[in-house]
Short mmCIF file of C-alpha atoms and ligand atoms in Angstrom, two decimals:
data_model
loop_
_atom_site.label_atom_id
_atom_site.label_comp_id
_atom_site.label_asym_id
_atom_site.label_seq_id
_atom_site.Cartn_x
_atom_site.Cartn_y
_atom_site.Cartn_z
CA MET A 712 16.60 -18.96 -8.03
CA ALA A 713 16.02 -15.72 -9.88
CA ALA A 714 18.17 -15.10 -12.94
CA PRO A 715 20.96 -12.56 -12.34
CA HIS A 716 19.47 -9.08 -12.53
CA LYS A 717 19.81 -5.63 -11.00
CA LEU A 718 18.12 -5.59 -7.59
CA CYS A 719 14.82 -3.74 -7.86
CA MET A 720 14.84 -1.68 -4.65
CA ILE A 721 12.08 0.77 -5.49
CA PRO A 722 8.74 1.27 -3.71
CA GLY A 723 7.12 -1.40 -5.86
CA PRO A 724 7.43 -3.63 -7.77
CA VAL A 725 9.70 -5.39 -5.28
CA GLU A 726 11.96 -8.43 -5.46
CA PHE A 727 10.09 -11.73 -5.66
CA HIS A 728 10.55 -14.79 -3.49
CA GLU A 729 11.38 -17.99 -5.39
CA ASP A 730 8.02 -19.51 -4.38
CA VAL A 731 6.33 -16.52 -6.05
CA LEU A 732 8.45 -16.94 -9.18
CA ALA A 733 7.63 -20.67 -9.30
CA ALA A 734 3.87 -19.90 -9.11
CA MET A 735 4.21 -17.49 -12.03
CA ALA A 736 5.92 -20.19 -14.10
CA SER A 737 3.30 -22.87 -13.43
CA PRO A 738 1.40 -24.64 -16.25
CA ALA A 739 -1.99 -23.52 -17.55
CA LEU A 740 -4.82 -24.14 -15.12
CA SER A 741 -8.56 -23.46 -15.40
CA HIS A 742 -9.94 -20.69 -13.21
CA ILE A 743 -12.56 -23.22 -12.04
CA ALA A 744 -10.17 -26.12 -11.38
CA PRO A 745 -10.78 -27.36 -7.82
CA SER A 746 -7.15 -26.71 -6.87
CA PHE A 747 -7.40 -23.11 -8.08
CA ILE A 748 -10.74 -22.51 -6.38
CA ASP A 749 -9.14 -23.67 -3.16
CA CYS A 750 -6.12 -21.43 -3.74
CA PHE A 751 -8.26 -18.33 -4.41
CA GLY A 752 -10.43 -19.07 -1.38
CA ARG A 753 -7.32 -19.32 0.80
CA VAL A 754 -5.98 -16.01 -0.57
CA LEU A 755 -9.20 -14.26 0.50
CA GLU A 756 -9.09 -15.83 3.96
CA ASN A 757 -5.41 -15.05 4.40
CA LEU A 758 -5.88 -11.39 3.45
CA ARG A 759 -8.17 -11.09 6.47
CA HIS A 760 -5.33 -12.37 8.65
CA VAL A 761 -2.91 -9.84 7.13
CA LEU A 762 -5.32 -6.97 7.81
CA LEU A 763 -6.16 -8.29 11.29
CA THR A 764 -9.88 -8.44 10.62
CA LYS A 765 -12.38 -11.22 11.22
CA SER A 766 -15.28 -9.93 9.20
CA ALA A 767 -14.16 -7.64 6.35
CA GLN A 768 -15.10 -8.67 2.80
CA PRO A 769 -12.03 -9.12 0.58
CA PHE A 770 -12.00 -8.38 -3.16
CA VAL A 771 -9.07 -9.42 -5.35
CA VAL A 772 -9.42 -8.27 -8.95
CA ALA A 773 -7.01 -8.08 -11.91
CA GLY A 774 -5.71 -4.55 -12.21
CA SER A 775 -3.19 -2.23 -10.59
CA GLY A 776 -3.61 -0.69 -7.14
CA THR A 777 -5.51 2.22 -8.65
CA LEU A 778 -8.33 -0.14 -9.64
CA GLY A 779 -8.69 -0.82 -5.91
CA TRP A 780 -9.65 2.85 -5.49
CA ASP A 781 -12.31 2.51 -8.19
CA LEU A 782 -13.60 -0.65 -6.53
CA ALA A 783 -13.98 1.16 -3.21
CA VAL A 784 -15.08 4.60 -4.37
CA ALA A 785 -17.46 3.61 -7.21
CA ASN A 786 -19.36 1.36 -4.80
CA LEU A 787 -19.43 3.55 -1.68
CA ILE A 788 -19.79 7.09 -3.06
CA GLU A 789 -22.95 8.52 -4.58
CA LYS A 790 -23.21 11.73 -6.53
CA GLY A 791 -23.21 14.72 -4.18
CA ASP A 792 -21.64 12.89 -1.21
CA LYS A 793 -18.99 14.88 0.62
CA ALA A 794 -15.54 13.34 0.87
CA LEU A 795 -12.48 14.55 2.78
CA VAL A 796 -8.98 13.66 1.61
CA HIS A 797 -6.28 13.53 4.27
CA ASN A 798 -3.58 14.57 1.83
CA THR A 799 0.14 13.93 2.35
CA GLY A 800 1.24 13.93 -1.29
CA VAL A 801 0.60 12.87 -4.86
CA PHE A 802 -1.62 9.91 -3.99
CA GLY A 803 -3.97 12.19 -2.02
CA ASP A 804 -4.32 14.48 -5.05
CA ARG A 805 -5.11 11.48 -7.24
CA MET A 806 -7.57 10.07 -4.72
CA GLY A 807 -9.36 13.42 -4.86
CA ASP A 808 -9.67 13.00 -8.66
CA CYS A 809 -11.01 9.47 -8.23
CA LEU A 810 -13.65 10.64 -5.70
CA ALA A 811 -14.69 13.52 -7.96
CA THR A 812 -15.06 11.12 -10.90
CA TYR A 813 -17.88 9.37 -9.03
CA GLY A 814 -19.60 12.65 -8.18
CA ALA A 815 -18.21 13.40 -4.70
CA GLU A 816 -17.77 16.96 -3.44
CA VAL A 817 -14.14 16.74 -2.39
CA SER A 818 -12.23 18.77 0.19
CA HIS A 819 -8.60 18.26 1.16
CA VAL A 820 -6.80 18.73 4.43
CA ARG A 821 -3.23 19.14 3.21
CA ALA A 822 0.29 19.36 4.54
CA PRO A 823 3.46 20.48 2.74
CA PRO A 824 5.72 17.72 1.33
CA GLY A 825 7.26 15.72 4.18
CA HIS A 826 4.61 16.81 6.68
CA ARG A 827 1.19 15.54 7.69
CA PRO A 828 -1.90 17.42 8.83
CA SER A 829 -2.28 17.73 12.61
CA LEU A 830 -5.13 15.98 14.43
CA GLN A 831 -6.58 19.43 15.24
CA GLU A 832 -6.63 20.33 11.53
CA ILE A 833 -8.42 17.06 10.77
CA GLU A 834 -10.95 17.62 13.54
CA GLN A 835 -11.57 21.15 12.32
CA ALA A 836 -12.04 20.03 8.70
CA LEU A 837 -14.45 17.28 9.79
CA THR A 838 -16.62 19.63 11.83
CA ALA A 839 -16.44 22.76 9.68
CA ASP A 840 -17.24 21.23 6.29
CA GLY A 841 -19.06 17.97 7.12
CA PRO A 842 -20.85 15.70 7.45
CA PHE A 843 -18.68 13.56 5.19
CA ARG A 844 -19.66 10.23 3.70
CA MET A 845 -16.00 9.26 3.59
CA ILE A 846 -12.51 10.31 4.66
CA THR A 847 -9.58 8.87 2.73
CA ILE A 848 -6.15 8.54 4.30
CA THR A 849 -3.00 7.57 2.42
CA HIS A 850 -1.28 5.39 5.01
CA VAL A 851 2.12 5.79 3.39
CA ASP A 852 2.30 8.37 0.64
CA THR A 853 4.83 6.80 -1.67
CA SER A 854 5.65 10.18 -3.18
CA THR A 855 6.96 11.61 0.11
CA GLY A 856 7.60 8.56 2.28
CA VAL A 857 5.28 10.09 4.89
CA LEU A 858 3.55 7.67 7.27
CA THR A 859 0.22 8.72 8.77
CA ASP A 860 -0.87 7.52 12.20
CA ILE A 861 -4.13 6.01 10.95
CA GLN A 862 -5.09 4.79 14.42
CA ALA A 863 -4.98 8.36 15.78
CA VAL A 864 -6.82 9.80 12.76
CA ALA A 865 -9.46 7.06 12.97
CA GLU A 866 -10.02 7.91 16.67
CA VAL A 867 -10.68 11.54 15.78
CA VAL A 868 -13.07 10.55 12.97
CA ARG A 869 -14.99 8.13 15.20
CA ARG A 870 -15.34 10.76 17.94
CA VAL A 871 -16.23 13.74 15.78
CA SER A 872 -18.06 12.18 12.85
CA PRO A 873 -19.05 8.61 13.70
CA ASP A 874 -20.92 7.90 10.45
CA THR A 875 -18.04 8.83 8.15
CA LEU A 876 -16.48 5.84 6.39
CA ILE A 877 -12.71 5.60 6.85
CA LEU A 878 -10.85 4.47 3.73
CA VAL A 879 -7.14 3.76 4.05
CA ASP A 880 -5.01 3.68 0.89
CA GLY A 881 -2.68 0.94 2.04
CA VAL A 882 -1.02 0.24 -1.30
CA CYS A 883 2.40 1.05 0.15
CA SER A 884 1.75 -0.17 3.69
CA VAL A 885 -0.26 -3.41 3.76
CA ALA A 886 1.96 -6.24 5.04
CA ALA A 887 4.62 -3.79 6.26
CA GLU A 888 2.98 -1.26 8.62
CA PRO A 889 0.48 -2.44 11.26
CA ILE A 890 -3.15 -2.08 10.14
CA ARG A 891 -5.57 -3.42 12.75
CA MET A 892 -8.68 -3.04 10.70
CA ASP A 893 -11.19 -4.27 13.31
CA ASP A 894 -9.55 -2.75 16.42
CA TRP A 895 -9.08 0.65 14.82
CA GLY A 896 -12.48 0.77 13.11
CA ILE A 897 -11.12 1.10 9.56
CA ASP A 898 -13.88 0.59 6.97
CA VAL A 899 -11.94 0.05 3.78
CA VAL A 900 -8.33 -0.81 3.00
CA THR A 901 -7.13 -0.77 -0.60
CA SER A 902 -3.86 -2.31 -1.73
CA ALA A 903 -2.01 -3.96 -4.60
CA GLY A 904 0.11 -7.05 -5.06
CA GLN A 905 3.40 -5.48 -6.12
CA LYS A 906 4.37 -3.67 -2.95
CA ALA A 907 4.83 -5.31 0.45
CA LEU A 908 2.48 -8.13 -0.59
CA GLY A 909 5.37 -9.31 -2.76
CA THR A 910 3.79 -10.43 -6.06
CA PRO A 911 4.30 -9.14 -9.60
CA PRO A 912 2.08 -6.15 -10.50
CA GLY A 913 -1.48 -6.87 -11.61
CA LEU A 914 -3.68 -7.44 -8.54
CA ALA A 915 -5.92 -4.88 -6.87
CA VAL A 916 -6.85 -5.81 -3.30
CA VAL A 917 -9.71 -4.27 -1.29
CA LEU A 918 -11.10 -5.22 2.11
CA ALA A 919 -14.42 -3.67 3.12
CA SER A 920 -15.83 -3.77 6.67
CA GLU A 921 -19.35 -4.97 7.43
CA ARG A 922 -20.30 -1.32 7.91
CA ALA A 923 -18.95 -0.44 4.46
CA MET A 924 -20.91 -3.33 2.95
CA ARG A 925 -24.07 -2.05 4.69
CA VAL A 926 -23.49 1.40 3.19
CA PHE A 927 -23.02 -0.26 -0.21
CA ASN A 928 -26.24 -2.26 0.23
CA SER A 929 -28.23 0.82 1.13
CA ARG A 930 -27.22 2.90 -1.92
CA LYS A 931 -30.01 4.96 -3.39
CA THR A 932 -28.51 5.09 -6.88
CA PRO A 933 -27.01 2.33 -9.07
CA VAL A 934 -23.23 1.86 -9.15
CA ALA A 935 -21.87 3.91 -12.06
CA ALA A 936 -19.27 1.34 -13.09
CA TYR A 937 -19.46 -1.98 -14.90
CA PHE A 938 -16.19 -3.84 -14.27
CA ALA A 939 -15.62 -2.25 -10.84
CA SER A 940 -19.11 -2.92 -9.49
CA TRP A 941 -19.27 -5.01 -6.30
CA ASN A 942 -22.58 -6.35 -7.61
CA ARG A 943 -20.44 -8.27 -10.11
CA TRP A 944 -17.54 -9.23 -7.83
CA LEU A 945 -19.19 -9.93 -4.46
CA PRO A 946 -20.85 -13.18 -5.62
CA ILE A 947 -17.55 -14.27 -7.20
CA MET A 948 -15.54 -13.66 -4.03
CA GLN A 949 -18.20 -15.40 -1.93
CA SER A 950 -18.16 -18.41 -4.27
CA TYR A 951 -14.40 -18.80 -4.16
CA GLU A 952 -14.50 -18.60 -0.38
CA LYS A 953 -17.22 -21.26 -0.30
CA ARG A 954 -15.04 -23.29 -2.68
CA THR A 955 -17.62 -23.32 -5.47
CA PRO A 956 -17.02 -22.42 -9.13
CA SER A 957 -18.16 -19.07 -10.54
CA TYR A 958 -17.25 -16.67 -13.31
CA PHE A 959 -17.47 -13.00 -14.07
CA GLY A 960 -14.11 -11.95 -15.56
CA THR A 961 -11.27 -14.48 -15.81
CA PRO A 962 -9.00 -14.08 -12.78
CA PRO A 963 -5.23 -13.95 -13.44
CA VAL A 964 -4.71 -17.54 -12.28
CA GLN A 965 -0.91 -17.48 -11.94
CA LEU A 966 -0.91 -14.11 -10.16
CA ILE A 967 -3.45 -15.38 -7.63
CA MET A 968 -1.24 -18.45 -7.09
CA ALA A 969 1.73 -16.10 -6.64
CA MET A 970 -0.22 -14.15 -4.02
CA ASP A 971 -1.11 -17.40 -2.28
CA ALA A 972 2.60 -18.24 -2.07
CA SER A 973 3.49 -14.78 -0.79
CA LEU A 974 0.70 -14.69 1.81
CA LYS A 975 1.77 -18.09 3.11
CA LEU A 976 5.30 -16.76 3.62
CA ILE A 977 4.06 -13.60 5.33
CA LEU A 978 1.73 -15.48 7.66
CA SER A 979 4.29 -18.16 8.45
CA HIS A 980 6.44 -15.35 9.89
CA GLY A 981 3.45 -13.84 11.67
CA MET A 982 2.19 -10.29 11.28
CA GLU A 983 3.74 -8.90 14.47
CA LYS A 984 7.15 -10.21 13.44
CA ILE A 985 6.71 -8.82 9.92
CA PHE A 986 5.88 -5.36 11.32
CA ALA A 987 8.82 -5.45 13.75
CA GLU A 988 11.25 -6.58 11.03
CA HIS A 989 10.18 -3.80 8.68
CA ALA A 990 10.59 -1.26 11.48
CA ALA A 991 14.07 -2.56 12.31
CA ALA A 992 15.18 -2.60 8.65
CA SER A 993 13.82 0.92 8.20
CA ASP A 994 15.58 2.24 11.31
CA HIS A 995 18.82 0.74 10.07
CA VAL A 996 18.55 2.26 6.57
CA LYS A 997 17.59 5.68 7.90
CA GLN A 998 20.32 5.66 10.54
CA VAL A 999 22.99 4.80 7.98
CA LEU A 1000 21.79 7.51 5.57
CA GLU A 1001 21.64 10.14 8.32
CA GLY A 1002 25.11 9.02 9.42
CA TRP A 1003 26.27 9.88 5.91
CA GLY A 1004 24.84 13.37 6.36
CA LEU A 1005 21.73 12.84 4.22
CA LYS A 1006 18.37 14.38 5.12
CA LEU A 1007 15.07 12.49 5.00
CA VAL A 1008 12.02 13.95 3.24
CA PRO A 1009 9.61 13.18 6.15
CA GLN A 1010 9.75 15.85 8.84
CA SER A 1011 10.51 13.33 11.60
CA ARG A 1012 11.29 9.65 12.07
CA GLU A 1013 7.83 9.25 13.57
CA ALA A 1014 6.29 10.45 10.30
CA ALA A 1015 8.53 8.24 8.15
CA ALA A 1016 7.37 5.03 6.47
CA HIS A 1017 9.03 1.73 7.37
CA ALA A 1018 8.91 0.05 3.96
CA MET A 1019 10.59 2.81 1.99
CA THR A 1020 12.90 5.75 2.54
CA ALA A 1021 12.62 9.11 0.76
CA VAL A 1022 15.82 11.09 1.08
CA TYR A 1023 17.20 14.34 -0.36
CA TYR A 1024 20.24 14.28 -2.62
CA PRO A 1025 23.13 15.87 -0.81
CA GLU A 1026 24.17 19.35 -1.96
CA GLY A 1027 26.07 19.23 -5.25
CA VAL A 1028 25.12 15.68 -6.23
CA ALA A 1029 23.21 15.48 -9.52
CA ALA A 1030 20.10 13.34 -9.43
CA SER A 1031 20.66 11.48 -12.66
CA ALA A 1032 24.31 10.78 -11.83
CA LEU A 1033 23.53 9.16 -8.49
CA LEU A 1034 20.76 6.84 -9.67
CA SER A 1035 22.62 5.72 -12.79
CA SER A 1036 25.74 5.12 -10.76
CA ALA A 1037 23.75 2.99 -8.27
CA ALA A 1038 22.27 1.07 -11.23
CA ALA A 1039 25.80 0.49 -12.55
CA HIS A 1040 26.39 -1.19 -9.18
CA ASN A 1041 23.32 -3.37 -9.87
CA VAL A 1042 20.82 -1.67 -7.61
CA VAL A 1043 17.84 0.18 -9.06
CA LEU A 1044 16.47 3.05 -6.96
CA ALA A 1045 13.58 5.42 -7.74
CA GLY A 1046 13.68 9.16 -8.38
CA GLY A 1047 11.39 11.76 -6.82
CA LEU A 1048 7.65 11.85 -7.51
CA HIS A 1049 6.22 14.82 -5.65
CA PRO A 1050 6.07 17.60 -8.27
CA THR A 1051 7.25 20.44 -6.02
CA ILE A 1052 10.45 18.65 -4.92
CA ALA A 1053 10.81 15.87 -7.54
CA ALA A 1054 14.34 16.73 -8.68
CA LYS A 1055 15.65 17.05 -5.12
CA TYR A 1056 15.19 13.58 -3.66
CA PHE A 1057 15.15 9.88 -4.39
CA ARG A 1058 13.45 6.81 -2.94
CA ILE A 1059 14.54 3.40 -1.75
CA GLY A 1060 12.05 0.53 -1.37
CA HIS A 1061 12.78 -1.98 1.40
CA MET A 1062 9.57 -3.94 1.66
CA GLY A 1063 8.38 -7.49 1.24
CA ILE A 1064 10.98 -10.24 1.16
CA THR A 1065 13.84 -7.97 2.21
CA VAL A 1066 12.85 -8.73 5.81
CA TYR A 1067 13.40 -12.47 5.39
CA GLU A 1068 16.62 -14.48 5.49
CA PRO A 1069 18.57 -14.64 3.24
CA GLN A 1070 17.06 -11.72 1.29
CA ARG A 1071 17.74 -9.38 4.21
CA LYS A 1072 21.20 -8.97 2.69
CA TYR A 1073 19.64 -6.98 -0.20
CA ILE A 1074 19.49 -4.05 2.21
CA GLU A 1075 23.27 -4.11 2.78
CA THR A 1076 23.83 -4.61 -0.97
CA THR A 1077 21.69 -1.53 -1.57
CA LEU A 1078 23.48 0.60 1.02
CA ASP A 1079 26.87 -0.50 -0.38
CA ALA A 1080 25.84 0.44 -3.94
CA LEU A 1081 24.48 3.77 -2.73
CA LYS A 1082 27.65 4.56 -0.82
CA LYS A 1083 29.76 3.86 -3.91
CA ALA A 1084 27.40 5.94 -6.04
CA LEU A 1085 27.58 8.88 -3.61
CA VAL A 1086 31.37 8.81 -3.67
CA GLU A 1087 31.44 8.52 -7.47
CA SER A 1088 29.08 11.50 -7.66
CA GLY A 1089 31.61 13.63 -5.80
CA TYR A 1090 30.02 13.49 -2.33
CA GLN A 1091 32.36 13.55 0.61
CA LEU A 1092 31.07 11.15 3.27
CA PRO A 1093 31.61 12.48 6.81
CA SER A 1094 34.62 10.78 8.39
CA GLN A 1095 33.43 8.17 10.89
C1 LIG B 1740 1.66 2.55 -5.82
C2 LIG B 1740 0.59 3.26 -5.11
C3 LIG B 1740 -0.68 3.43 -5.67
C4 LIG B 1740 -1.02 3.04 -7.07
O1 LIG B 1740 -0.85 1.71 -7.32
P1 LIG B 1740 -0.73 1.21 -8.84
O2 LIG B 1740 -0.58 -0.26 -8.70
O3 LIG B 1740 0.47 1.88 -9.41
O4 LIG B 1740 -1.97 1.62 -9.54
C5 LIG B 1740 -1.64 4.05 -4.90
N1 LIG B 1740 -1.38 4.47 -3.66
C6 LIG B 1740 -0.18 4.34 -3.10
C7 LIG B 1740 0.03 4.82 -1.71
C8 LIG B 1740 0.84 3.72 -3.80
O5 LIG B 1740 2.04 3.57 -3.24
#
């Protein structure tokens, strides 16, 4: 069991399952030990099951989620390529910077905080300014809690601009929101261990479709990155999957074992159940908060993420007071991140193991602490 601590209910890192903690505390093991090779191979195979793809190429590399962007963008973008960012918040702005770093000409189709661009706006941007080598979509923008309907956006892209690669930033959605990579024609999904995948921070995860790998293989210019180059990592990932030893940079052995433990838990529940449980937990949290008279940052429930909730402070409640009062009740929540509204809202993470028994109770613990904190901050809850 985890040592007593304040519950970490932020949008990543999330609470760890005891199997994940045990993996992190395991003895030293060579990165080419047969048992570890088998473990890493299984992690790669299991990530395909999580992303509902048969053929995508997984990459798991030591680094934070942002390294996943470099892994995807450095290998798929060449200088002068056009890229379109479907921008619903801070992570869209940053993705634009990442694309520009590798020489892309970047345009954004933006929406104000809490909103998402309409399908018509996306279609217009694709046709007016294209053709684009890539469109990037933040599935859940963790700064606003806005969920994008990637299936609908992907349909528009496939109809209007069939050669454009579709990259989904799934750092805050993989293993919580449905992503049917093959069925929806998604080319690249990037993620990280510390959100709904349920491991400590330190693993970048990328899955690239066969089409994306073909685009990579037909580059005209060399990859302008050393550590992030797929030329270095592809043979390593293929070796682990074939259960043969290989080495480029030492993998974080215990973190990979932690991800193996977490993926086994996720898949033992089954992806459809995991998605349904996150949706139910999210509906519950949002219903309770709205019942208390609080207003969500996303414009509608349909546009709201299921693994986190971004919610405005009620009138008259000071930001710092509420979060420190919740922490005094042993629940850590996150402040605002979107620069134009940062001081006006806060964020609750409810992803990963909070959908399992017995950890489901963390959600009630969180709502209890928040209710006490609201009252202590001078907020009058509506009478029930
Ligand atoms: C957290 C997050 C990232 C960045 O991940 P790091 O591990 O902090 O580098 C990128 N995109 C989204 C949507 C995120 O939620």
